[in-house]
Each structure stands twice: as C-alpha cells, then as structure tokens.
C-alpha cells in the first residue's frame, strides 16, 4: 500500500467575496448581480484543501488576521483535515479576493493581500515542517521573499517544490533555481516566456530555467515537459463549467498528491484533470473541491475526455 504523502503548503489564505452576474461589467459600468457569497479561498489555502481532500496529510504555512475572516479560514482548513499549527495570526486584516463570476463560469479577480503580505520569510518550525514533507506547494499571493525562503529550505532538504506562478509576474532567478516543477496556466506561461500561441514552445523555453513544467490549457487539457524526455499531453474531461474559480488550485493540489504517491505522469495528470473538472461544476473555490473517492470515480470513466483544468 502506498504511504500517505505529506504535503507542505506555504501561501495565501483569503476570504473570497464573490458576486454572481449574467455578464461582468465593463469599465465604468454597473450591473446587477443575482447572488453574493463569502467563500474561504486564497491560492495557498485552496491548494492545501485540494491536497487534503485528495488523500494527503497537509500542513499550511501562512498568515491570517484576528478578524472573523481569519477565524473562518482557519476553521475551514481544519475541517478539511489541514494542520494549521504554523498558520500565523497577525494584526493585519485577513486577505480578501473580490471575484465576479459570469453565467459562462468565467471570472475576474482583484486580490487584496492583507495578512498574506506579512509572510516574508520562515518562522521557527517552518523549515522543520518543510523538511518533513514529500512536496512543497508554493504560489505568488505572498511576497516573493517568503516563497524564496521556503523553496530554498525545500532544496536543502531534498523536498520537491511545485510552484504555481500566479498572479503572473516576473520570477526571480533565485526562485526558479530552487523550483523543481513549474505549474503555470497558458496565460501565465505566455507572460513568463512571451510565447502566446504555442504551449510546446513555451514549455521548451521554461525548461531552460526549471527541470519540469506542466502547463494547464483549459478545455484542451494539460502539457507536461521535462528535460531529456518527450512531452506528454493529456486531455481533460468534457464538462459544463459553472464556476472556474479554484480549478487551477484543485489541479495543483491533486497533482502534487499523485506525484508524491509515485504515479506515472500521464496517470497523475489525468487524476488532477478529473479533480479540476469536478470542481468547475460547483460554485466557489475550496467549497467546490472534490474528495478522493469522487476523483477516482471520475478518472476511471473512459467516456470523460476533452474538458478543463483552468
């Protein structure tokens, strides 16, 4: 039996303030929404919940405020089985994400970092936790200094680092040098490489900086590339999206679990794509994330091809 992997996550925890509309407003325009929800999110917390629901032991490093949003985020993580002993409580307000979701499931997001902006390095206990993990998940909704400190700690202890370069931005060479697997979507890959219409070429470009890349391609699936190996393209399940918020984080958390369990890359990508496809059929970010039994059932269905991790 495969041992349960331990995934460490250093990243953001936000409260998502979500407005559902027929279509998103243009600049200077006001539209009427049909529903509003507050949903626990943040790319770090989302990936932690996804990995925990996919069957891993998960520990979260980050920061929330002393406000009601911070308490709810901590409770949500713990309810999903995520260890929050190293999730700091600070005086700065908890981070928020202001999200508009349209009837086609598309979204636009404004993130206000809040407490996440205080995660500029490791505190006592963080490095020991990272050292005990099979993989470290990182994103960029915290300061680059914090992500770099964690990636370097993981490299010192031989822990695989998976970096989601979102929000898209210039990545310090030092951070890329400490990254094992880079996990951008096609838009982030284009931002990083300047290559807008050829994911294979973008992946080859990124391999000059990191040893492994997975580019998620929406309804076309996902592309894996590694130095010295043939690329692997895996289609995603065909689904009708309700809300794509958090689908990429679902993919990232689930993929980290699959790889830590030693699954072959095509199987790991298929499993992660199945999880993302389930998530887009439900509203919200962490609230939409599937559990392991659901992912297994979806991945085992040969009729599900051609759909979406976002």
mmCIF file of C-alpha atoms in Angstrom:
data_model
loop_
_atom_site.group_PDB
_atom_site.id
_atom_site.type_symbol
_atom_site.label_atom_id
_atom_site.label_comp_id
_atom_site.label_asym_id
_atom_site.label_seq_id
_atom_site.Cartn_x
_atom_site.Cartn_y
_atom_site.Cartn_z
ATOM 1 C CA UNK A 1 0.000 0.000 0.000
ATOM 2 C CA UNK A 2 1.320 3.458 -0.939
ATOM 3 C CA UNK A 3 2.232 5.521 2.161
ATOM 4 C CA UNK A 4 0.146 8.654 2.675
ATOM 5 C CA UNK A 5 2.182 11.577 1.318
ATOM 6 C CA UNK A 6 2.824 14.687 3.413
ATOM 7 C CA UNK A 7 2.348 17.956 1.517
ATOM 8 C CA UNK A 8 3.510 21.297 2.942
ATOM 9 C CA UNK A 9 1.868 24.436 1.559
ATOM 10 C CA UNK A 10 3.245 27.941 2.034
ATOM 11 C CA UNK A 11 0.902 30.531 0.618
ATOM 12 C CA UNK A 12 -2.107 32.781 0.862
ATOM 13 C CA UNK A 13 -5.375 32.457 2.725
ATOM 14 C CA UNK A 14 -8.087 34.856 1.529
ATOM 15 C CA UNK A 15 -11.777 35.288 2.040
ATOM 16 C CA UNK A 16 -13.355 35.264 -1.419
ATOM 17 C CA UNK A 17 -16.102 37.873 -1.811
ATOM 18 C CA UNK A 18 -17.976 36.515 -4.820
ATOM 19 C CA UNK A 19 -20.642 38.275 -6.900
ATOM 20 C CA UNK A 20 -22.536 36.215 -9.491
ATOM 21 C CA UNK A 21 -23.693 38.137 -12.580
ATOM 22 C CA UNK A 22 -25.096 37.453 -16.034
ATOM 23 C CA UNK A 23 -22.062 39.180 -17.510
ATOM 24 C CA UNK A 24 -19.124 41.043 -15.985
ATOM 25 C CA UNK A 25 -19.285 44.858 -16.026
ATOM 26 C CA UNK A 26 -17.182 46.814 -18.478
ATOM 27 C CA UNK A 27 -15.052 49.700 -17.235
ATOM 28 C CA UNK A 28 -17.269 52.419 -15.778
ATOM 29 C CA UNK A 29 -20.372 50.211 -15.916
ATOM 30 C CA UNK A 30 -22.625 48.988 -13.096
ATOM 31 C CA UNK A 31 -24.501 45.703 -13.431
ATOM 32 C CA UNK A 32 -26.936 43.965 -11.096
ATOM 33 C CA UNK A 33 -25.800 40.707 -9.552
ATOM 34 C CA UNK A 34 -28.092 37.841 -8.650
ATOM 35 C CA UNK A 35 -26.157 36.436 -5.668
ATOM 36 C CA UNK A 36 -23.284 37.204 -3.285
ATOM 37 C CA UNK A 37 -21.270 34.742 -1.206
ATOM 38 C CA UNK A 38 -18.288 34.822 1.137
ATOM 39 C CA UNK A 39 -16.239 31.687 0.448
ATOM 40 C CA UNK A 40 -12.912 30.682 2.039
ATOM 41 C CA UNK A 41 -10.142 30.791 -0.564
ATOM 42 C CA UNK A 42 -6.662 32.052 -1.402
ATOM 43 C CA UNK A 43 -4.356 30.054 -3.643
ATOM 44 C CA UNK A 44 -2.375 28.595 -0.756
ATOM 45 C CA UNK A 45 -5.403 27.566 1.284
ATOM 46 C CA UNK A 46 -7.142 26.262 -1.829
ATOM 47 C CA UNK A 47 -4.213 24.037 -2.752
ATOM 48 C CA UNK A 48 -3.991 22.798 0.835
ATOM 49 C CA UNK A 49 -7.680 21.833 0.870
ATOM 50 C CA UNK A 50 -7.394 20.174 -2.556
ATOM 51 C CA UNK A 51 -4.414 18.077 -1.460
ATOM 52 C CA UNK A 52 -6.074 17.097 1.823
ATOM 53 C CA UNK A 53 -9.303 16.053 0.118
ATOM 54 C CA UNK A 54 -7.228 14.084 -2.403
ATOM 55 C CA UNK A 55 -5.865 11.998 0.472
ATOM 56 C CA UNK A 56 -2.615 13.616 1.648
ATOM 57 C CA UNK A 57 -1.524 14.727 5.090
ATOM 58 C CA UNK A 58 -1.294 18.507 4.618
ATOM 59 C CA UNK A 59 0.268 21.330 6.653
ATOM 60 C CA UNK A 60 -0.374 25.007 5.918
ATOM 61 C CA UNK A 61 2.113 27.844 6.493
ATOM 62 C CA UNK A 62 0.787 31.378 6.046
ATOM 63 C CA UNK A 63 -0.989 34.188 7.885
ATOM 64 C CA UNK A 64 -4.500 35.403 8.682
ATOM 65 C CA UNK A 65 -5.764 38.349 10.703
ATOM 66 C CA UNK A 66 -7.524 38.448 14.055
ATOM 67 C CA UNK A 67 -10.844 39.208 12.331
ATOM 68 C CA UNK A 68 -13.809 36.958 11.636
ATOM 69 C CA UNK A 69 -12.489 36.119 8.161
ATOM 70 C CA UNK A 70 -9.263 34.777 9.679
ATOM 71 C CA UNK A 71 -11.143 32.607 12.165
ATOM 72 C CA UNK A 72 -13.358 31.208 9.429
ATOM 73 C CA UNK A 73 -10.412 30.423 7.162
ATOM 74 C CA UNK A 74 -8.605 28.566 9.928
ATOM 75 C CA UNK A 75 -11.765 26.623 10.748
ATOM 76 C CA UNK A 76 -12.328 25.717 7.092
ATOM 77 C CA UNK A 77 -8.784 24.413 6.705
ATOM 78 C CA UNK A 78 -9.020 22.352 9.874
ATOM 79 C CA UNK A 79 -12.416 20.955 8.852
ATOM 80 C CA UNK A 80 -10.800 19.737 5.606
ATOM 81 C CA UNK A 81 -8.058 17.998 7.599
ATOM 82 C CA UNK A 82 -5.296 20.582 7.089
ATOM 83 C CA UNK A 83 -2.888 21.144 10.002
ATOM 84 C CA UNK A 84 -2.808 24.871 10.851
ATOM 85 C CA UNK A 85 -0.290 24.924 13.709
ATOM 86 C CA UNK A 86 2.025 27.147 11.604
ATOM 87 C CA UNK A 87 -0.709 29.367 10.171
ATOM 88 C CA UNK A 88 0.147 32.669 11.860
ATOM 89 C CA UNK A 89 -2.345 35.135 13.318
ATOM 90 C CA UNK A 90 -1.274 38.761 12.792
ATOM 91 C CA UNK A 91 -2.772 42.187 13.429
ATOM 92 C CA UNK A 92 -3.099 42.984 9.706
ATOM 93 C CA UNK A 93 -6.588 42.228 8.308
ATOM 94 C CA UNK A 94 -7.078 38.895 6.580
ATOM 95 C CA UNK A 95 -6.545 38.938 2.815
ATOM 96 C CA UNK A 96 -9.549 39.169 0.510
ATOM 97 C CA UNK A 97 -10.282 38.319 -3.118
ATOM 98 C CA UNK A 98 -13.057 40.230 -4.857
ATOM 99 C CA UNK A 99 -14.462 37.963 -7.577
ATOM 100 C CA UNK A 100 -17.056 38.440 -10.314
ATOM 101 C CA UNK A 101 -18.393 35.206 -11.859
ATOM 102 C CA UNK A 102 -20.469 35.339 -15.038
ATOM 103 C CA UNK A 103 -23.045 32.914 -16.438
ATOM 104 C CA UNK A 104 -20.417 31.143 -18.544
ATOM 105 C CA UNK A 105 -18.382 30.312 -15.441
ATOM 106 C CA UNK A 106 -15.646 32.844 -16.229
ATOM 107 C CA UNK A 107 -14.255 35.086 -13.529
ATOM 108 C CA UNK A 108 -12.280 38.245 -12.871
ATOM 109 C CA UNK A 109 -10.487 38.727 -9.556
ATOM 110 C CA UNK A 110 -8.933 41.533 -7.506
ATOM 111 C CA UNK A 111 -6.771 40.304 -4.606
ATOM 112 C CA UNK A 112 -6.044 42.478 -1.554
ATOM 113 C CA UNK A 113 -3.158 40.663 0.209
ATOM 114 C CA UNK A 114 -3.707 41.853 3.784
ATOM 115 C CA UNK A 115 -2.120 39.414 6.239
ATOM 116 C CA UNK A 116 -0.607 37.435 3.367
ATOM 117 C CA UNK A 117 1.755 40.360 2.772
ATOM 118 C CA UNK A 118 3.428 39.672 6.118
ATOM 119 C CA UNK A 119 4.734 36.248 5.011
ATOM 120 C CA UNK A 120 8.207 37.456 4.057
ATOM 121 C CA UNK A 121 10.255 34.602 5.484
ATOM 122 C CA UNK A 122 10.192 31.481 7.602
ATOM 123 C CA UNK A 123 9.499 31.397 11.322
ATOM 124 C CA UNK A 124 10.824 28.826 13.815
ATOM 125 C CA UNK A 125 9.336 25.460 12.959
ATOM 126 C CA UNK A 126 8.591 26.249 9.303
ATOM 127 C CA UNK A 127 11.797 24.737 7.926
ATOM 128 C CA UNK A 128 11.434 21.585 10.032
ATOM 129 C CA UNK A 129 7.910 21.153 8.720
ATOM 130 C CA UNK A 130 9.034 21.613 5.114
ATOM 131 C CA UNK A 131 11.885 19.146 5.667
ATOM 132 C CA UNK A 132 9.388 16.502 6.814
ATOM 133 C CA UNK A 133 7.235 16.796 3.683
ATOM 134 C CA UNK A 134 7.265 14.893 0.395
ATOM 135 C CA UNK A 135 6.459 18.064 -1.545
ATOM 136 C CA UNK A 136 6.144 21.819 -1.028
ATOM 137 C CA UNK A 137 3.439 23.794 -2.835
ATOM 138 C CA UNK A 138 4.081 27.493 -3.484
ATOM 139 C CA UNK A 139 2.192 30.321 -5.232
ATOM 140 C CA UNK A 140 2.728 34.075 -5.575
ATOM 141 C CA UNK A 141 -0.035 35.669 -3.478
ATOM 142 C CA UNK A 142 2.581 36.141 -0.749
ATOM 143 C CA UNK A 143 5.808 38.190 -1.042
ATOM 144 C CA UNK A 144 8.451 36.626 -3.286
ATOM 145 C CA UNK A 145 10.882 36.704 -0.336
ATOM 146 C CA UNK A 146 8.679 34.291 1.583
ATOM 147 C CA UNK A 147 8.300 31.906 -1.349
ATOM 148 C CA UNK A 148 12.057 32.002 -1.989
ATOM 149 C CA UNK A 149 12.913 31.235 1.650
ATOM 150 C CA UNK A 150 10.597 28.222 1.580
ATOM 151 C CA UNK A 151 11.894 26.971 -1.776
ATOM 152 C CA UNK A 152 15.480 27.204 -0.576
ATOM 153 C CA UNK A 153 14.581 25.297 2.597
ATOM 154 C CA UNK A 154 12.948 22.591 0.490
ATOM 155 C CA UNK A 155 16.025 22.367 -1.732
ATOM 156 C CA UNK A 156 18.295 21.999 1.321
ATOM 157 C CA UNK A 157 16.248 19.020 2.484
ATOM 158 C CA UNK A 158 15.618 17.369 -0.888
ATOM 159 C CA UNK A 159 11.896 18.173 -0.913
ATOM 160 C CA UNK A 160 10.227 18.587 -4.310
ATOM 161 C CA UNK A 161 8.942 22.147 -4.849
ATOM 162 C CA UNK A 162 5.917 22.787 -7.066
ATOM 163 C CA UNK A 163 5.423 26.477 -7.908
ATOM 164 C CA UNK A 164 2.244 27.949 -9.381
ATOM 165 C CA UNK A 165 3.402 31.308 -10.839
ATOM 166 C CA UNK A 166 0.165 33.170 -10.137
ATOM 167 C CA UNK A 167 -0.593 36.002 -10.190
ATOM 168 C CA UNK A 168 1.601 36.105 -13.305
ATOM 169 C CA UNK A 169 4.729 38.193 -12.781
ATOM 170 C CA UNK A 170 8.464 38.232 -13.335
ATOM 171 C CA UNK A 171 10.066 35.415 -11.353
ATOM 172 C CA UNK A 172 13.411 35.951 -9.618
ATOM 173 C CA UNK A 173 16.156 33.711 -10.996
ATOM 174 C CA UNK A 174 16.838 32.503 -7.445
ATOM 175 C CA UNK A 175 13.256 31.249 -7.085
ATOM 176 C CA UNK A 176 13.320 29.422 -10.405
ATOM 177 C CA UNK A 177 16.653 27.852 -9.463
ATOM 178 C CA UNK A 178 15.019 26.372 -6.347
ATOM 179 C CA UNK A 179 11.892 25.144 -8.195
ATOM 180 C CA UNK A 180 11.526 21.540 -9.333
ATOM 181 C CA UNK A 181 8.161 21.703 -11.120
ATOM 182 C CA UNK A 182 6.687 24.919 -12.535
ATOM 183 C CA UNK A 183 2.900 24.826 -12.966
ATOM 184 C CA UNK A 184 1.561 27.797 -14.994
ATOM 185 C CA UNK A 185 -1.636 28.025 -16.965
ATOM 186 C CA UNK A 186 -1.286 29.002 -20.613
ATOM 187 C CA UNK A 187 -1.657 32.722 -19.856
ATOM 188 C CA UNK A 188 0.994 32.626 -17.137
ATOM 189 C CA UNK A 189 3.305 30.648 -19.431
ATOM 190 C CA UNK A 190 2.857 33.333 -22.084
ATOM 191 C CA UNK A 191 3.674 36.062 -19.574
ATOM 192 C CA UNK A 192 6.829 34.240 -18.482
ATOM 193 C CA UNK A 193 8.083 33.421 -21.989
ATOM 194 C CA UNK A 194 6.490 35.916 -24.367
ATOM 195 C CA UNK A 195 5.220 32.950 -26.429
ATOM 196 C CA UNK A 196 1.472 33.321 -26.838
ATOM 197 C CA UNK A 197 0.287 30.661 -29.283
ATOM 198 C CA UNK A 198 2.472 27.582 -28.845
ATOM 199 C CA UNK A 199 2.458 25.859 -25.422
ATOM 200 C CA UNK A 200 5.062 23.328 -26.542
ATOM 201 C CA UNK A 201 7.458 26.148 -27.420
ATOM 202 C CA UNK A 202 6.628 27.892 -24.133
ATOM 203 C CA UNK A 203 7.361 24.694 -22.234
ATOM 204 C CA UNK A 204 10.705 24.277 -24.005
ATOM 205 C CA UNK A 205 11.599 27.841 -23.101
ATOM 206 C CA UNK A 206 10.716 27.305 -19.438
ATOM 207 C CA UNK A 207 12.831 24.139 -19.316
ATOM 208 C CA UNK A 208 15.898 26.345 -19.641
ATOM 209 C CA UNK A 209 15.062 27.542 -16.106
ATOM 210 C CA UNK A 210 13.384 24.597 -14.340
ATOM 211 C CA UNK A 211 13.658 20.817 -14.806
ATOM 212 C CA UNK A 212 9.914 20.091 -15.152
ATOM 213 C CA UNK A 213 6.901 22.055 -16.405
ATOM 214 C CA UNK A 214 3.164 21.402 -16.518
ATOM 215 C CA UNK A 215 1.095 23.935 -18.479
ATOM 216 C CA UNK A 216 -2.662 23.734 -17.999
ATOM 217 C CA UNK A 217 -4.583 24.529 -21.177
ATOM 218 C CA UNK A 218 -8.212 24.882 -20.145
ATOM 219 C CA UNK A 219 -10.516 22.700 -22.231
ATOM 220 C CA UNK A 220 -7.524 21.263 -24.128
ATOM 221 C CA UNK A 221 -6.086 19.552 -21.053
ATOM 222 C CA UNK A 222 -2.515 19.772 -19.781
ATOM 223 C CA UNK A 223 1.014 19.503 -21.137
ATOM 224 C CA UNK A 224 3.955 18.007 -19.226
ATOM 225 C CA UNK A 225 7.538 18.598 -20.322
ATOM 226 C CA UNK A 226 10.828 17.623 -18.701
ATOM 227 C CA UNK A 227 14.457 17.924 -19.672
ATOM 228 C CA UNK A 228 15.566 14.974 -21.757
ATOM 229 C CA UNK A 229 12.075 13.471 -22.121
ATOM 230 C CA UNK A 230 9.263 13.503 -24.662
ATOM 231 C CA UNK A 231 6.388 15.840 -23.743
ATOM 232 C CA UNK A 232 3.127 14.326 -22.506
ATOM 233 C CA UNK A 233 -0.249 15.811 -23.465
ATOM 234 C CA UNK A 234 -3.316 14.675 -21.515
ATOM 235 C CA UNK A 235 -6.871 15.751 -22.429
ATOM 236 C CA UNK A 236 -9.229 16.928 -19.706
ATOM 237 C CA UNK A 237 -12.782 15.683 -19.129
ATOM 238 C CA UNK A 238 -15.630 17.321 -21.015
ATOM 239 C CA UNK A 239 -17.802 19.307 -18.597
ATOM 240 C CA UNK A 240 -20.131 22.286 -18.460
ATOM 241 C CA UNK A 241 -18.483 24.856 -16.193
ATOM 242 C CA UNK A 242 -20.481 26.635 -13.507
ATOM 243 C CA UNK A 243 -17.573 28.438 -11.809
ATOM 244 C CA UNK A 244 -13.898 28.056 -12.728
ATOM 245 C CA UNK A 245 -12.642 29.774 -9.550
ATOM 246 C CA UNK A 246 -10.132 27.485 -7.840
ATOM 247 C CA UNK A 247 -9.937 24.909 -10.629
ATOM 248 C CA UNK A 248 -6.220 25.536 -11.163
ATOM 249 C CA UNK A 249 -5.579 25.185 -7.430
ATOM 250 C CA UNK A 250 -7.570 21.953 -7.381
ATOM 251 C CA UNK A 251 -5.370 20.673 -10.207
ATOM 252 C CA UNK A 252 -2.168 21.739 -8.410
ATOM 253 C CA UNK A 253 -3.034 20.215 -5.046
ATOM 254 C CA UNK A 254 -4.246 16.960 -6.558
ATOM 255 C CA UNK A 255 -1.274 16.688 -8.931
ATOM 256 C CA UNK A 256 1.150 17.124 -6.016
ATOM 257 C CA UNK A 257 -0.524 14.230 -4.205
ATOM 258 C CA UNK A 258 -0.461 11.990 -7.277
ATOM 259 C CA UNK A 259 3.219 12.644 -7.963
ATOM 260 C CA UNK A 260 4.129 12.180 -4.287
ATOM 261 C CA UNK A 261 2.396 8.799 -4.433
ATOM 262 C CA UNK A 262 4.693 7.870 -7.323
ATOM 263 C CA UNK A 263 2.060 7.700 -10.042
ATOM 264 C CA UNK A 264 3.304 7.861 -13.656
ATOM 265 C CA UNK A 265 2.987 11.346 -15.110
ATOM 266 C CA UNK A 266 0.109 10.556 -17.529
ATOM 267 C CA UNK A 267 -1.912 8.989 -14.698
ATOM 268 C CA UNK A 268 -1.122 11.890 -12.358
ATOM 269 C CA UNK A 269 -2.233 14.435 -14.975
ATOM 270 C CA UNK A 270 -5.428 12.508 -15.694
ATOM 271 C CA UNK A 271 -6.249 12.299 -11.989
ATOM 272 C CA UNK A 272 -5.604 16.002 -11.436
ATOM 273 C CA UNK A 273 -7.640 16.925 -14.524
ATOM 274 C CA UNK A 274 -10.520 14.841 -13.235
ATOM 275 C CA UNK A 275 -10.437 16.707 -9.923
ATOM 276 C CA UNK A 276 -10.393 20.094 -11.689
ATOM 277 C CA UNK A 277 -13.287 19.056 -13.926
ATOM 278 C CA UNK A 278 -15.362 18.153 -10.888
ATOM 279 C CA UNK A 279 -14.551 21.476 -9.225
ATOM 280 C CA UNK A 280 -15.723 23.669 -12.130
ATOM 281 C CA UNK A 281 -19.166 22.097 -11.966
ATOM 282 C CA UNK A 282 -19.707 23.568 -8.481
ATOM 283 C CA UNK A 283 -19.660 27.156 -7.181
ATOM 284 C CA UNK A 284 -16.794 28.547 -5.141
ATOM 285 C CA UNK A 285 -13.122 27.704 -4.707
ATOM 286 C CA UNK A 286 -12.379 25.479 -1.702
ATOM 287 C CA UNK A 287 -16.079 24.634 -1.404
ATOM 288 C CA UNK A 288 -16.043 23.080 -4.882
ATOM 289 C CA UNK A 289 -13.075 20.768 -4.378
ATOM 290 C CA UNK A 290 -13.747 17.029 -4.667
ATOM 291 C CA UNK A 291 -12.760 14.199 -2.353
ATOM 292 C CA UNK A 292 -10.566 11.259 -3.318
ATOM 293 C CA UNK A 293 -13.412 8.818 -3.984
ATOM 294 C CA UNK A 294 -15.023 11.286 -6.385
ATOM 295 C CA UNK A 295 -11.728 11.865 -8.200
ATOM 296 C CA UNK A 296 -11.079 8.128 -8.511
ATOM 297 C CA UNK A 297 -14.547 7.549 -9.956
ATOM 298 C CA UNK A 298 -14.214 10.376 -12.466
ATOM 299 C CA UNK A 299 -10.719 9.368 -13.568
ATOM 300 C CA UNK A 300 -11.868 5.786 -14.097
ATOM 301 C CA UNK A 301 -14.634 6.821 -16.513
ATOM 302 C CA UNK A 302 -13.289 6.341 -20.071
ATOM 303 C CA UNK A 303 -16.112 8.446 -21.549
ATOM 304 C CA UNK A 304 -14.827 11.666 -19.973
ATOM 305 C CA UNK A 305 -12.427 13.324 -22.406
ATOM 306 C CA UNK A 306 -11.732 16.783 -23.666
ATOM 307 C CA UNK A 307 -12.598 19.363 -20.957
ATOM 308 C CA UNK A 308 -10.881 21.710 -18.449
ATOM 309 C CA UNK A 309 -8.410 22.452 -15.752
ATOM 310 C CA UNK A 310 -8.389 26.234 -15.755
#
